[in-house]
Structures are given as C-alpha cells and as structure tokens.
Coordinates of C-alpha atoms in Angstrom, one line a residue:
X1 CA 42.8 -46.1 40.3
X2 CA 42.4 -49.3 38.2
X3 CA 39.3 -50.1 39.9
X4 CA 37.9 -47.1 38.8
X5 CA 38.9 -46.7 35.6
X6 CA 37.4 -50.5 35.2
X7 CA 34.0 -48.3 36.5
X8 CA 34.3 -45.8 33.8
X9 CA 34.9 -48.2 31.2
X10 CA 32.0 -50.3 32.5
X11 CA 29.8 -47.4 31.1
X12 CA 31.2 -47.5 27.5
X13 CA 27.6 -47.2 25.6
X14 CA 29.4 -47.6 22.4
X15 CA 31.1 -51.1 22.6
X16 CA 34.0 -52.6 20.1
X17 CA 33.9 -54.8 17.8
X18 CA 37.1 -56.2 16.5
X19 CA 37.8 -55.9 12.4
X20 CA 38.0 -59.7 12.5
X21 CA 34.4 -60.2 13.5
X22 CA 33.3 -57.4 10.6
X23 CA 31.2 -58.8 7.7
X24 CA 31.0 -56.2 5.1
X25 CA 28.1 -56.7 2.2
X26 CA 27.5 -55.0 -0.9
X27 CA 24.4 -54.1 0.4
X28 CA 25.4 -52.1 3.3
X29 CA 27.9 -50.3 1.3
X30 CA 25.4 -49.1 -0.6
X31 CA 23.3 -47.7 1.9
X32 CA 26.1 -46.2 3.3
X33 CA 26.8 -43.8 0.8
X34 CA 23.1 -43.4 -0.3
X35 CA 22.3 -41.9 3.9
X36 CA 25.9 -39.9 3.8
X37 CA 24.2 -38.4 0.4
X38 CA 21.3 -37.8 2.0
X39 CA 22.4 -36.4 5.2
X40 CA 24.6 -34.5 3.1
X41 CA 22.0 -33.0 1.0
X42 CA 19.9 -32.3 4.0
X43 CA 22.8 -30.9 6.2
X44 CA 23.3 -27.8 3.3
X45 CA 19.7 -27.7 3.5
X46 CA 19.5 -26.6 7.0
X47 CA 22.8 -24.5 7.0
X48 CA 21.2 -22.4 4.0
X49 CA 17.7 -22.0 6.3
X50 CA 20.0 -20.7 8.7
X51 CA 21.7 -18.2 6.8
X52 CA 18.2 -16.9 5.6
X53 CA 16.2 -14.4 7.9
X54 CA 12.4 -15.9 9.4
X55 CA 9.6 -13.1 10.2
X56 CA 8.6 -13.5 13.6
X57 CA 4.7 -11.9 13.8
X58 CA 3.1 -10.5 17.0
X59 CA -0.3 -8.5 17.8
X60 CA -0.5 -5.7 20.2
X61 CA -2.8 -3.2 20.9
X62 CA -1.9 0.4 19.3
X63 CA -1.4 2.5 22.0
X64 CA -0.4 5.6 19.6
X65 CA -1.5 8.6 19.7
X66 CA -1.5 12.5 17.9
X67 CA -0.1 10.8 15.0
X68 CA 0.4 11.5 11.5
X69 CA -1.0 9.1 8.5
X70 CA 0.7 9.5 5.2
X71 CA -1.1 8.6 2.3
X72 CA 0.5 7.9 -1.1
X73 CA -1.5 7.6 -4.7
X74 CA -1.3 7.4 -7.9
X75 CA -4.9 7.0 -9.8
X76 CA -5.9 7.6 -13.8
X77 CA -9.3 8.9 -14.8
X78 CA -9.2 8.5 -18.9
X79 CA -12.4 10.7 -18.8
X80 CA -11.7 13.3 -16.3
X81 CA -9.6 16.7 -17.5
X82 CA -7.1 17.7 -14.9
X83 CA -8.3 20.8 -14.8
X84 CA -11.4 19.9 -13.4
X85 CA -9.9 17.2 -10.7
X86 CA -9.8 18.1 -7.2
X87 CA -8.5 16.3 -4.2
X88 CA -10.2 16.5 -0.9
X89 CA -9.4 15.5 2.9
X90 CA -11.6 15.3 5.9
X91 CA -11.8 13.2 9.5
X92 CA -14.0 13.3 12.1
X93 CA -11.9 16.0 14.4
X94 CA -13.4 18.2 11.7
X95 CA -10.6 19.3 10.1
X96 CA -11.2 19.4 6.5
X97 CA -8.8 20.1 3.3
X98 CA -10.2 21.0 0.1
X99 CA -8.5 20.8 -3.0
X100 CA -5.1 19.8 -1.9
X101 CA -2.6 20.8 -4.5
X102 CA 0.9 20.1 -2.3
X103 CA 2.7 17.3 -3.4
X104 CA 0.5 16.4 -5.8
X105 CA 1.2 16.0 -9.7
X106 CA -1.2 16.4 -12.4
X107 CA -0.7 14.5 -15.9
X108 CA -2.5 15.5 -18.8
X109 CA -3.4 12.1 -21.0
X110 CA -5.2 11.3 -24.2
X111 CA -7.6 8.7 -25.0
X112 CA -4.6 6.0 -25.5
X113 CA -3.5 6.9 -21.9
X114 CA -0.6 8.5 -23.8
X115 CA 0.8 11.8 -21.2
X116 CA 0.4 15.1 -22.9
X117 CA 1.8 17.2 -19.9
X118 CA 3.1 16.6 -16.2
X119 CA 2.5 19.9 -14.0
X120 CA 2.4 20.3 -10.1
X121 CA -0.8 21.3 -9.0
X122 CA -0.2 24.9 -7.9
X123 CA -1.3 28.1 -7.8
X124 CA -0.4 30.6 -10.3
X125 CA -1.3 34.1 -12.4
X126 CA -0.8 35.2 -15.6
X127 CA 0.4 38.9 -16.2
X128 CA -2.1 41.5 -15.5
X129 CA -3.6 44.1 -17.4
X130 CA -5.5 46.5 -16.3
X131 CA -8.0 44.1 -14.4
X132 CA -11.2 44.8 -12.3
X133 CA -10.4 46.1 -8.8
X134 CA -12.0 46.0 -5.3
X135 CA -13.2 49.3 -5.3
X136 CA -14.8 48.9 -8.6
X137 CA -12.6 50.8 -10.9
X138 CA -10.1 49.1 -13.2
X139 CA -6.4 49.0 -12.3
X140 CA -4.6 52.7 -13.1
X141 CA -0.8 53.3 -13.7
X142 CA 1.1 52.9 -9.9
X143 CA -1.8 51.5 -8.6
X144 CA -1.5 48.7 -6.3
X145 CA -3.6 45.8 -7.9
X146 CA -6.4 44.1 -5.7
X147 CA -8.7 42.3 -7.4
X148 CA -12.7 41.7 -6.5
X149 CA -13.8 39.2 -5.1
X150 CA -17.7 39.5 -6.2
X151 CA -19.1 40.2 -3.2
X152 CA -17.4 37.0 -1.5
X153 CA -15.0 39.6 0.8
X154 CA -14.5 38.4 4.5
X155 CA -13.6 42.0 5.1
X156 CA -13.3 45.4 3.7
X157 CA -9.8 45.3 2.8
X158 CA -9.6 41.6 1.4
X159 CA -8.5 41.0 -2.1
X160 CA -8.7 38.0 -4.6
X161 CA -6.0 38.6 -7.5
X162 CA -6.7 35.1 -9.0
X163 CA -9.4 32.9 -10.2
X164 CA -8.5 30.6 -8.1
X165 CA -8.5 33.0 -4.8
X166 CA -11.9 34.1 -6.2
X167 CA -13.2 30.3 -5.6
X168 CA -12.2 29.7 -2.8
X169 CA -13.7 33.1 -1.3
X170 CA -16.7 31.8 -2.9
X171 CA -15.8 28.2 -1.4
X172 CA -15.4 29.9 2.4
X173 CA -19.4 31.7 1.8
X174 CA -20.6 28.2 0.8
X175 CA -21.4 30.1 -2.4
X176 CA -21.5 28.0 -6.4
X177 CA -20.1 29.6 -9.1
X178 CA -22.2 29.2 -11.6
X179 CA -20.7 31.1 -14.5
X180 CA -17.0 32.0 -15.0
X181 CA -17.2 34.2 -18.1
X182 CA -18.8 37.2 -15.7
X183 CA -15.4 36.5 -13.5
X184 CA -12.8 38.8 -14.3
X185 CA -9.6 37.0 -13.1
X186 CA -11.2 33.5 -14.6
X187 CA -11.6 35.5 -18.0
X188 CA -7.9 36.9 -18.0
X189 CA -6.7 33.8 -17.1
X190 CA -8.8 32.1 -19.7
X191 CA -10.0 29.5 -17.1
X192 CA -13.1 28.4 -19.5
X193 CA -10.9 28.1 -22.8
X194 CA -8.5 26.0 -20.6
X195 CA -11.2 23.9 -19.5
X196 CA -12.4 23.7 -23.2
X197 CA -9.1 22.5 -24.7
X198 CA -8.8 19.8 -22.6
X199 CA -12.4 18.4 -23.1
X200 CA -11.9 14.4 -24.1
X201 CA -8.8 14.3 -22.1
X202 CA -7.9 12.3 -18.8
X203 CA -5.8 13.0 -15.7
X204 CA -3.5 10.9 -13.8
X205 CA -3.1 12.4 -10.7
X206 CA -0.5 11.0 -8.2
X207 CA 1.2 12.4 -4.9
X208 CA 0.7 12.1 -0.9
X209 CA -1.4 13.5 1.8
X210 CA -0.7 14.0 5.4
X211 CA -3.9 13.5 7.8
X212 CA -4.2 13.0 11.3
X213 CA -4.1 9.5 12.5
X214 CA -7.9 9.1 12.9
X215 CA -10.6 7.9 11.2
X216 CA -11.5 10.2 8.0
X217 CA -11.8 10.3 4.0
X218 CA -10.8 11.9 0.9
X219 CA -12.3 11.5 -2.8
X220 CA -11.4 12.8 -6.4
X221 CA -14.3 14.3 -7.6
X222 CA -14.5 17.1 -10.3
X223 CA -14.2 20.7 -9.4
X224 CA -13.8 22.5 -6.1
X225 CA -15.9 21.5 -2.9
X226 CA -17.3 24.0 -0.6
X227 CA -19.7 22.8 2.7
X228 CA -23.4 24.4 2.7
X229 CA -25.1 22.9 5.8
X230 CA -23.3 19.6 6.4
X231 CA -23.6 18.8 2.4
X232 CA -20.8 19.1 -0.1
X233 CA -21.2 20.4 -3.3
X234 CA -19.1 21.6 -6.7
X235 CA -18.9 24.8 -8.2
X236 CA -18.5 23.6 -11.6
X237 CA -21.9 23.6 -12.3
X238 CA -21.2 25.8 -15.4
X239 CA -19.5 23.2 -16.8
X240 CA -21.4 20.4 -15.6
X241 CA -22.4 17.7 -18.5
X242 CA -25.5 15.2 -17.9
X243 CA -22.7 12.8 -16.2
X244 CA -19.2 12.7 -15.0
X245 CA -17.8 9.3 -16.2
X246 CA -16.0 8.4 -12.9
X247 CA -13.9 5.2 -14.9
X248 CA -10.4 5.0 -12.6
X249 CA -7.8 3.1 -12.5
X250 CA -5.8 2.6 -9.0
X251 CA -2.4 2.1 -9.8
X252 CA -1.3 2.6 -6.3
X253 CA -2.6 3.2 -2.7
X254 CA -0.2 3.0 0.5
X255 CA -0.8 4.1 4.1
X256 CA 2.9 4.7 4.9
X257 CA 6.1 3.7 4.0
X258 CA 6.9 0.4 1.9
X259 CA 8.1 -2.8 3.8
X260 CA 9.4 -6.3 2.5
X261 CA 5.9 -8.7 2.2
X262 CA 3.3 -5.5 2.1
X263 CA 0.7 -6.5 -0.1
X264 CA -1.9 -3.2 -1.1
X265 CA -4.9 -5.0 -1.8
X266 CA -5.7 -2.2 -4.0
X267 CA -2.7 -1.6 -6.6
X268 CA -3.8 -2.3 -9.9
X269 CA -7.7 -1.9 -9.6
X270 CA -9.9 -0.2 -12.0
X271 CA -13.8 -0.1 -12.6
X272 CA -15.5 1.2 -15.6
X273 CA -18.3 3.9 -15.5
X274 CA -21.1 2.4 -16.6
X275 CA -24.1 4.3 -15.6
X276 CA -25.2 8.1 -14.6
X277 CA -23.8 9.9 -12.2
X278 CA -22.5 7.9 -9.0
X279 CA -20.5 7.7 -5.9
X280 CA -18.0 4.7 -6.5
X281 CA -17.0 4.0 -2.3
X282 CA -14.3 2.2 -1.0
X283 CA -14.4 1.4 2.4
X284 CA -10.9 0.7 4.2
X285 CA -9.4 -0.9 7.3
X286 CA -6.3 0.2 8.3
X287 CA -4.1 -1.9 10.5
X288 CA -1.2 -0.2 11.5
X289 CA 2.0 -2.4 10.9
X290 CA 6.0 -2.1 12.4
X291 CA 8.3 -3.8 10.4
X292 CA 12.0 -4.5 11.5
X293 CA 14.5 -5.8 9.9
X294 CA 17.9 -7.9 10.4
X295 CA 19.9 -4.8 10.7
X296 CA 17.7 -3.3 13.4
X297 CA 15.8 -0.5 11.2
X298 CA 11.7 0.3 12.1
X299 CA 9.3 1.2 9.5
X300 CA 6.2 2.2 11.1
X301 CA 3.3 1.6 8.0
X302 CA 0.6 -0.1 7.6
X303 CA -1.9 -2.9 6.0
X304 CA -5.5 -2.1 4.9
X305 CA -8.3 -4.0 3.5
X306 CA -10.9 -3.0 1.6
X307 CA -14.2 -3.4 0.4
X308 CA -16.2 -1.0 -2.1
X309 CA -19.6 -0.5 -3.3
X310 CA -21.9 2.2 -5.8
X311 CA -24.3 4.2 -5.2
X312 CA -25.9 6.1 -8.5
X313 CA -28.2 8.7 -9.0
X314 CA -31.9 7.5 -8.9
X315 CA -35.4 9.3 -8.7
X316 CA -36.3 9.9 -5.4
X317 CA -33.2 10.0 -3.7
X318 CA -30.7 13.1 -2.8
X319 CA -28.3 14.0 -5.4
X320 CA -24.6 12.5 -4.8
X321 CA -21.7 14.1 -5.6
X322 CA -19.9 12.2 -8.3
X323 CA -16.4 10.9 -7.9
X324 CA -14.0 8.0 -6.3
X325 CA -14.2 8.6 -2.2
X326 CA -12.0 6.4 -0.1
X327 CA -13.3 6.0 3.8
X328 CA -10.6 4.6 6.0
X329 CA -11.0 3.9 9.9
X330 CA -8.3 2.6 11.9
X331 CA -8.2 -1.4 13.7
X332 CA -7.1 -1.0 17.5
X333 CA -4.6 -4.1 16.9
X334 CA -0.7 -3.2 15.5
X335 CA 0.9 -5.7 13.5
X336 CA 4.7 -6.0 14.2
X337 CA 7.2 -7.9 12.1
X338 CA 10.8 -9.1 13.3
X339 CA 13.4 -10.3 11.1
X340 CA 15.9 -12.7 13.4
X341 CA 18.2 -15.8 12.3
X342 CA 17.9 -19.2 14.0
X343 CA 19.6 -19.5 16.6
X344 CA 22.9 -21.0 16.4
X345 CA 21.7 -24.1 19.1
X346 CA 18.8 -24.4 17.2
X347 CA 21.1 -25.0 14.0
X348 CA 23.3 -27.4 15.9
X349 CA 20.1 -29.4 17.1
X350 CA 18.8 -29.7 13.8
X351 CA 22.2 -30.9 12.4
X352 CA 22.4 -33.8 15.0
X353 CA 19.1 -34.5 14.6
X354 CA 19.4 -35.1 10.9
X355 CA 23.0 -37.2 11.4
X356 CA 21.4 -39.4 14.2
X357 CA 18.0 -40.0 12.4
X358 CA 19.8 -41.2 9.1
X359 CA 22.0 -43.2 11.2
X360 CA 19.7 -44.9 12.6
X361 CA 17.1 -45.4 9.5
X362 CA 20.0 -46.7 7.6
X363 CA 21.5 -48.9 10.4
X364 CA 17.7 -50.6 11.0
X365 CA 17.3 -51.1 6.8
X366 CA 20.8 -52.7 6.4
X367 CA 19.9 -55.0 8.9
X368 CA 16.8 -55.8 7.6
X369 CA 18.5 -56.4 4.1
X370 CA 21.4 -58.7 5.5
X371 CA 19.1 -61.1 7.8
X372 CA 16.9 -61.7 4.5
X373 CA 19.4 -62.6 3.1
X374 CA 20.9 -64.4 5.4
X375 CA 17.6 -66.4 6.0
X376 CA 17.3 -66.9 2.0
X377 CA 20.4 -68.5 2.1
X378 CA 19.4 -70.8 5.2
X379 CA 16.5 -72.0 3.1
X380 CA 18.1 -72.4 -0.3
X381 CA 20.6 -75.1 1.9
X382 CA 17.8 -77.2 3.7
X383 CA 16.5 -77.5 0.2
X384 CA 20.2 -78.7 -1.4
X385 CA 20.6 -81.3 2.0

C-alpha cells in the first residue's frame, strides 16, 4: 500500500515548496493583483458573452412551394391626388389584380406633406335619385334600380350602379374612358369635381398585398389599368395633364413579417420627378429568410435587394405608362437564422483558458523582473569588491 501510494505521489506535477524557501518581492506582488484584475475583468467579460444570444447563419435551397408573399408599403407621392392613385398586382401565372383597394389606406396631404384626410380605399355610392337605367329610362317610384353600363354589359341582365362598377366594365372590354361628365353614375357621384378639389394635393398610400409566391410586379400609377393586347393603359385620359410628376418617397417596403437584424434596403428612399413622363423601375431580389429565435418561435420573411433605373418618354419610342413599378423575382437559396447560447463547456473552456493564460504570462514576466534584478544587484557588487 505504501509502495504505491510512494507511485502516486511520484506523479505529483505540482511540487511543494516550503514557506521558508519563499522570497516575496514587491514586484511580484504587483503583478499579482494587476493579472487577478485582469483575469477578473476578462472572466465577466466572457460570462456576459454567455448570457447573450449569437446568430448562427445557414444556406439551403428553398424547397417551398404554392406559397403566399405578403407585401407591406407605405409610399408618399406629394404630387399625386389620391383619387387618381391606383395599385396594381401581376406575376407570371397570369393572374393579375388591378386596382387593389383591400387593406390599403389612402391619405389625403398638402404641399407641406401635412394629412388632410385618412380613408380606406373602398367602394362606395352616394344616394340615388332618379338615375339613368339599363333599359334606357330613368329610375321610376318601386322600381328596382340598375344602372347602365354604356354599352360595356357582359350580358343582358348586368348592371353597373356605381362609377366605379362602370370602370371596371369598361376595364374588363379593354375600353378608355375618355370623358366622365357623359357618365351618369360618375356625374351623381361628382367623380370630376372630386378629382378637381383635390388638384395640387398628394397621397400617401400604405397597406399590404397578398401574391403568390412567384415571380411578378405591381406599380402605383395614376388611374385605373385595363389590358388591350398585352399593353396596359389608363383611363384617365380625360384628366390627363402634359405629365404625371411621379416624385415618391418610400417610407417602407417589407416582403413579410419583421425579424431582429432585417435591414429593407429600401426604407427611406425618395427620387424627385425631374423630367416628362417616365417609368421610375425598381428591380428586386428576394431571398426568402427563416428567423428563430431563443425561445423557439419561426418567422418565415424575407431579404431583398434592389436596384432601380428610368426610363422617360422620348420621340421614337412607345409611350410608357407613368408611375413607380416594383419587379421582384425570387433567389432559389433560403436564409435561416438561429438564435442559441454558448454552450456551457464552451463557457468553462474559455474560463480556464483565460485563468491559465494569465497565469502563466504573469508567472514568466515576474520572473523576468526578479532575475534582472537579481543580476543588477550581482553587478553593482563586483563593482563595490
């Protein structure tokens, strides 16, 4: 038993010294508590990097499919009326939405930005009196009320009550309405005047749209878009001036839901209209983006880029549609971002690391310090003897 505790002991890597043979310096006891500072100082360090959350970033392939892309805005044009300001969607399935007015709001500004009126874009009538019907005649005492729709009519028995149903049965024919005084329910509803007594105004217009997860477009242009052979056109042309000042600001544009570090390239840009009429482009990448967090929630979003360019009106060339169009396409790589701590070993490592290495520093500059010393002192005597 003796014999092998003798063995054991025989492997002691950290031999004693007895106090007698200690020589303590002034110099040593100040590096002592200068490295127990400093490790100190470096062990809350890495005990507060611990208790802090790191991103951990990978790249996959998106695999998703049949899904839906939310798209959030909020843009000012100081030169635009609202009543004129139209929102449409399109992709390349085909499927096209023209002047989308769910979840969308429509403020009313003056030339110092300055909001006159916040509505909902939606669809509404005033009271009617005796308006123009279908059949010709105008509307008698306890007679159901269906209005004309100018020769627009998909069948017989169809009806447009509104201004707004008469364009878009104009809209459907690929038809331009060219002049709204001769349209009954525009008259009654005093579309012209309204349009009128907002000239000089601006619009901010801010909402969402829901596409299909491919690649596609939408644009704010003024009035309402109808498709004539592949083209688009408006049907404002009543009201068409030599040009449509096109000057927006972006004050926001998402594709998705927020996340902690998302960075929208796009928030807070504006251009001034400086020449005619004009297509102001913005070309987008999308790169769709899962974030989770600490707690174990998913936000599925995404990250764009963007660059944009202007195409204006000149002699020679087709006429372009003015307005603000955003073109977006989809990157085949997903983003996803984890939020994990260190791991506790990790943490432990770090910690040892940190008491061993100043050790050790310390332990090597003390002993430089006392054998110069010790040597100046050697020299000092041979000089005395």
């Amino acid at each position: 038993m003796d014999r092998a505790l003798s063995k054991l002991r025989s492997l002691d890597a950290y031999p004693k010294i007895n106090e007698d043979f200690y020589s303590r310096t002034l110099s040593g006891g100040v590096i002592t508590l200068v490295s127990s500072l400093l490790m100190l100082l470096l062990f809350f360090s890495e005990f507060r990097l611990y208790l802090h959350t790191v991103t951990e970033t990978k790249l996959l392939v998106d695999t998703s499919r049949g899904e839906k892309l939310k798209i959030n805005f909020d843009v000012t044009f100081p030169a635009i009326p609202c009543s004129l300001l139209s929102v449409d969607a399109m992709d390349i399935s085909g499927e096209q939405h023209l002047d989308i007015r769910h979840d969308i709001v429509k403020k009313r500004i003056d030339s110092l930005h300055n909001v006159i009126e916040a509505r909902p874009d939606v669809i509404g009538a005033p009271k009617i009196e005796k308006p123009l019907q279908s059949h010709g005649g105008r509307l008698e005492q306890n007679e159901t009320y269906c209005g004309t729709c100018y020769g627009a009519e998909a069948a017989d028995d169809d009806c447009c009550n509104t201004c707004e149903e008469v364009r878009e049965a104009y809209r459907k024919k690929g038809w331009g309405m060219t002049n709204f005084d001769l349209i009954d329910q525009c008259k009654r509803e005093g579309f012209v005047q309204k349009i009128k007594d907002e000239a000089g105004e601006g619009c901010n217009i801010h909402g969402s749209l829901e596409v299909n997860k491919v690649a596609g477009s939408f644009h704010f242009a003024a009035g309402k878009s109808f498709h004539l052979s592949n083209f688009q056109w408006q049907d404002l042309i009543a009201f068409q001036a030599e040009s449509y000042n096109i000057s927006h600001k972006i004050n926001s544009l998402s594709f998705g839901d927020y996340f902690p570090g998302v960075v929208n390239p796009l928030n807070g840009v504006q251009w001034a209209h400086e020449t005619q009429n004009g297509m102001y482009q913005y070309f987008i990448k999308v790169v769709p983006t899962i974030y989770k967090d600490i707690r174990g929630r998913t936000v599925n979003s995404n990250q764009y880029s963007v660059t944009e360019h202007f195409r204006n009106n000149e002699m020679g060339r087709p006429q372009l549609l003015p307005g603000v169009f955003f073109f977006y396409d989809f990157s085949p790589i997903k983003v996803t971002f984890k939020e994990e701590h260190i791991p506790f070993l990790h943490f432990i490592t770090h910690i040892c690391a940190i008491v061993g290495g100043v050790f050790t520093v310390a332990g090597i500059v003390d002993s430089f310090i006392y054998h110069g010393q010790k040597a100046m002192k050697k020299r000092e005597i041979g000089k005395f003897s």
